[in-house]
XYZ file of C-alpha atoms in Angstrom:
293
model
C 38.329 -9.491 -42.304
C 34.919 -9.560 -43.976
C 32.073 -11.019 -41.982
C 28.742 -12.396 -43.219
C 25.918 -12.016 -40.717
C 22.544 -13.571 -41.677
C 20.585 -11.264 -39.409
C 17.360 -13.260 -39.044
C 19.135 -16.563 -38.470
C 21.827 -15.174 -36.181
C 20.271 -15.760 -32.762
C 22.985 -16.449 -30.167
C 21.707 -18.373 -27.165
C 22.968 -15.697 -24.808
C 21.117 -12.883 -26.567
C 17.962 -14.940 -26.923
C 17.942 -15.628 -23.191
C 18.353 -11.937 -22.483
C 15.393 -11.020 -24.679
C 13.173 -13.710 -23.208
C 14.011 -12.483 -19.725
C 13.388 -8.863 -20.712
C 9.982 -9.721 -22.134
C 8.967 -11.117 -18.768
C 10.343 -8.226 -16.689
C 8.001 -6.231 -14.521
C 8.691 -3.027 -12.651
C 11.978 -2.554 -10.843
C 13.448 -0.010 -8.488
C 15.505 2.944 -9.656
C 18.610 1.241 -8.293
C 18.149 -1.455 -10.926
C 18.291 0.970 -13.838
C 21.543 1.242 -15.707
C 22.340 4.729 -16.900
C 21.482 5.399 -20.511
C 23.021 8.139 -22.617
C 21.303 11.529 -22.877
C 19.200 11.635 -19.690
C 20.817 13.762 -17.016
C 17.802 14.403 -14.805
C 16.493 13.302 -11.442
C 16.657 9.542 -10.778
C 14.875 9.312 -7.411
C 11.165 8.652 -6.898
C 8.847 11.554 -7.676
C 5.983 12.728 -5.490
C 2.932 13.948 -7.391
C 1.618 17.332 -6.281
C -0.626 20.121 -7.495
C 2.477 22.043 -8.539
C 4.064 19.310 -10.674
C 0.989 17.452 -11.976
C 1.311 19.082 -15.413
C 4.958 18.009 -15.772
C 4.242 14.473 -14.564
C 1.295 14.162 -16.938
C 3.425 15.365 -19.848
C 6.144 12.822 -18.989
C 3.626 9.960 -19.000
C 2.016 11.230 -22.208
C 5.403 11.552 -23.952
C 6.500 8.100 -22.821
C 3.227 6.523 -23.950
C 3.375 8.099 -27.397
C 7.048 7.218 -27.876
C 6.470 3.608 -26.797
C 3.625 3.151 -29.279
C 5.584 4.724 -32.134
C 8.489 2.377 -31.410
C 6.096 -0.561 -31.148
C 4.526 0.250 -34.516
C 7.998 0.327 -36.066
C 9.014 -2.970 -34.508
C 7.334 -5.136 -37.158
C 10.620 -6.177 -38.761
C 10.880 -9.548 -40.527
C 11.688 -12.375 -38.154
C 11.045 -10.373 -34.981
C 8.093 -10.764 -32.617
C 5.579 -8.021 -32.011
C 4.859 -7.003 -28.445
C 8.487 -6.313 -27.567
C 9.436 -3.559 -25.181
C 10.603 -0.090 -26.183
C 13.312 -0.230 -28.862
C 13.784 -3.937 -28.133
C 13.390 -5.021 -31.767
C 16.132 -2.651 -32.867
C 18.266 -3.662 -29.890
C 17.858 -7.290 -30.945
C 19.087 -6.618 -34.466
C 22.074 -4.585 -33.283
C 22.662 -7.101 -30.497
C 22.657 -10.032 -32.904
C 25.226 -8.267 -35.043
C 27.377 -7.280 -32.065
C 27.350 -10.730 -30.484
C 28.121 -12.287 -33.849
C 31.242 -10.139 -34.094
C 32.226 -10.901 -30.505
C 31.836 -14.644 -31.084
C 33.996 -14.536 -34.213
C 36.714 -12.432 -32.611
C 37.351 -14.882 -29.741
C 40.098 -12.762 -28.182
C 42.867 -13.949 -25.924
C 43.958 -10.917 -23.939
C 43.461 -7.390 -25.194
C 43.011 -7.166 -28.954
C 41.903 -4.666 -31.570
C 40.749 -5.371 -35.083
C 38.658 -3.928 -37.891
C 35.913 -6.065 -39.377
C 34.476 -5.185 -42.783
C 30.719 -5.338 -43.305
C 29.487 -7.663 -46.038
C 27.819 -4.791 -47.908
C 30.065 -1.926 -46.846
C 31.457 -0.048 -43.881
C 33.354 -1.543 -40.972
C 33.320 -2.157 -37.240
C 36.377 -1.216 -35.206
C 36.480 -3.832 -32.502
C 38.333 -3.589 -29.185
C 38.557 -6.070 -26.324
C 39.851 -4.551 -23.115
C 39.852 -7.781 -21.127
C 39.983 -11.154 -22.826
C 38.836 -13.083 -19.769
C 35.625 -11.218 -18.940
C 35.038 -9.951 -22.489
C 34.930 -6.241 -21.816
C 35.259 -3.815 -24.693
C 33.468 -1.833 -27.340
C 32.550 -1.839 -31.007
C 32.663 1.366 -33.028
C 30.360 0.985 -36.037
C 31.185 3.034 -39.128
C 28.412 2.609 -41.712
C 28.626 -1.103 -40.971
C 26.302 -2.883 -43.399
C 25.006 -6.426 -42.906
C 22.395 -8.486 -44.712
C 21.471 -9.169 -48.293
C 19.351 -7.548 -51.010
C 16.557 -5.433 -49.501
C 17.148 -6.886 -46.043
C 20.229 -4.876 -45.094
C 20.866 -2.865 -41.956
C 23.433 -0.088 -41.541
C 24.775 0.650 -38.065
C 26.744 3.650 -36.797
C 27.905 4.532 -33.308
C 29.474 2.870 -30.311
C 28.334 -0.207 -28.405
C 30.068 -0.880 -25.076
C 29.761 -4.365 -23.640
C 30.748 -6.507 -20.713
C 29.831 -10.148 -20.417
C 30.781 -13.327 -18.650
C 29.076 -16.644 -17.911
C 26.838 -14.961 -15.341
C 26.492 -11.324 -16.410
C 25.802 -9.286 -19.512
C 25.558 -5.549 -20.070
C 25.392 -3.642 -23.331
C 25.227 0.130 -23.677
C 24.160 1.854 -26.894
C 25.658 5.339 -27.151
C 23.922 7.285 -29.929
C 23.852 4.169 -32.104
C 21.889 4.695 -35.308
C 20.180 1.776 -36.981
C 18.958 2.237 -40.569
C 16.543 -0.298 -42.047
C 14.080 0.037 -44.932
C 14.899 3.715 -45.270
C 14.127 4.546 -41.633
C 16.761 5.478 -39.060
C 16.335 4.882 -35.340
C 18.704 6.132 -32.638
C 19.443 3.910 -29.666
C 20.524 5.427 -26.343
C 19.870 2.627 -23.934
C 21.344 0.081 -21.572
C 20.480 -3.548 -20.938
C 21.912 -5.347 -17.899
C 21.211 -9.006 -17.143
C 22.166 -11.242 -14.229
C 22.343 -14.572 -16.050
C 23.832 -16.630 -13.263
C 21.840 -15.555 -10.215
C 18.394 -14.012 -10.240
C 18.056 -14.094 -14.021
C 16.669 -10.574 -13.889
C 17.345 -7.851 -16.447
C 16.935 -4.107 -16.359
C 16.330 -2.009 -19.459
C 16.323 1.749 -19.900
C 15.980 4.031 -22.910
C 16.257 7.803 -23.238
C 14.164 9.906 -25.621
C 13.082 13.475 -26.330
C 9.467 14.541 -25.894
C 7.549 16.992 -28.060
C 8.279 19.614 -25.395
C 12.018 19.266 -26.041
C 12.757 17.709 -22.656
C 14.719 14.458 -22.367
C 13.029 11.611 -20.522
C 13.933 8.052 -19.606
C 11.613 5.063 -19.869
C 12.235 1.637 -18.367
C 10.457 -1.726 -18.315
C 8.135 -0.571 -21.085
C 5.527 -3.026 -22.357
C 3.108 -2.377 -25.238
C 0.137 -4.350 -26.534
C -2.916 -3.735 -28.696
C -3.334 -2.229 -32.137
C -4.472 0.877 -33.971
C -8.088 -0.267 -34.215
C -8.734 -1.224 -30.593
C -6.207 1.116 -29.034
C -2.847 0.458 -27.382
C -2.035 -0.468 -23.816
C 1.271 0.654 -22.316
C 2.915 0.166 -18.936
C 6.253 1.678 -17.957
C 8.304 3.652 -15.494
C 9.116 7.129 -16.780
C 11.712 9.524 -15.401
C 10.935 13.235 -15.449
C 14.176 15.275 -15.519
C 12.991 17.645 -12.761
C 10.897 15.417 -10.519
C 12.083 11.802 -10.808
C 10.248 8.616 -11.710
C 6.636 7.485 -11.625
C 4.920 4.339 -12.888
C 1.956 4.397 -15.222
C -0.607 2.240 -16.998
C -2.176 3.481 -20.239
C -5.196 1.892 -21.928
C -7.153 2.388 -25.143
C -4.616 4.843 -26.500
C -4.940 6.061 -30.097
C -2.472 8.409 -31.770
C -3.307 11.419 -33.931
C -1.844 11.602 -37.433
C -0.289 14.987 -36.684
C 1.131 13.923 -33.325
C -0.353 13.645 -29.863
C -2.826 11.252 -28.285
C -6.427 11.356 -29.479
C -8.172 9.076 -26.989
C -7.550 6.806 -24.038
C -6.578 7.025 -20.390
C -3.380 6.953 -18.333
C -3.156 6.215 -14.611
C 0.046 7.445 -12.958
C 1.184 6.462 -9.456
C 4.111 7.601 -7.339
C 6.001 5.866 -4.535
C 3.650 7.234 -1.860
C 0.556 5.822 -3.550
C -0.724 9.113 -4.937
C -2.580 8.698 -8.220
C -2.934 10.986 -11.218
C -5.546 10.299 -13.898
C -5.111 11.560 -17.472
C -7.950 11.479 -20.009
C -7.551 12.238 -23.724
C -10.479 13.406 -25.828
C -8.677 15.497 -28.458
C -5.286 15.704 -30.119
C -4.441 19.064 -28.542
C -5.311 18.784 -24.855
C -5.579 16.377 -21.938
C -7.613 16.434 -18.742
C -5.540 15.776 -15.631
C -7.302 14.834 -12.400
C -5.443 14.908 -9.102
C -6.902 14.804 -5.598
C -10.398 15.102 -7.022
C -9.702 18.268 -9.010
C -9.538 18.257 -12.830
C -7.502 20.640 -14.959
C -6.927 20.855 -18.704
C -3.370 20.973 -20.097
C -2.031 21.288 -23.631
C -0.354 18.265 -25.104
């Protein structure tokens, strides 16, 4: 079977409702976070201390930089700016995935291979025809036309019904306009009850450690600086929430200016100030210390 998927016009009502709900999401507890792929660290609340302030500051710095980089790359045709971390790429892959699911319309367990309109294929498997549980294995699956094509590789697991939707991206690569992004994230939405969604994404920091970010929101621009809010999970200490403002990025990596305020579950606050691309000043309990970025 060969499928034609007009990416920008393919906006299933279900997926659109998920994205609109996600855009309005605020902070949520750790119990609300679905497990992404890659992060294997602590998932409980962290407590900021003199001993771990450097690690916590690095986690917030890494999450802020990654969020802004993703935000800058989210300006794809037909997609809104201001989306949360990786949300633009999730939307494109989600549109494609839901388009395949809608066309398959299984009755009972079924497996099929769907050819992409410009190459590759998607091996499609429904495990339960009633609740629509299954996965799609993308193999260089190409959709779109002319210079507006996307190529997807990797596995997307899904479960959805009239009241619930969850999609898990497991090392899914998304190639568009010569750039490749890797998605390791999970979106879960309660469509029939509270209408709430949780979103998590795993990423590697410049220090080589793997972090998780959830409920990430980005605004601003390169000229005025970016504002970021998120919950970030440090693999050794757990999660903290932060607000970043006036953030500018350095061309060679790192944050050049701006401030980040980090808070833990006990109300302790950590302040991070950036005045150069190489270092950051961390203030905790009235004492300031300089750390390398």
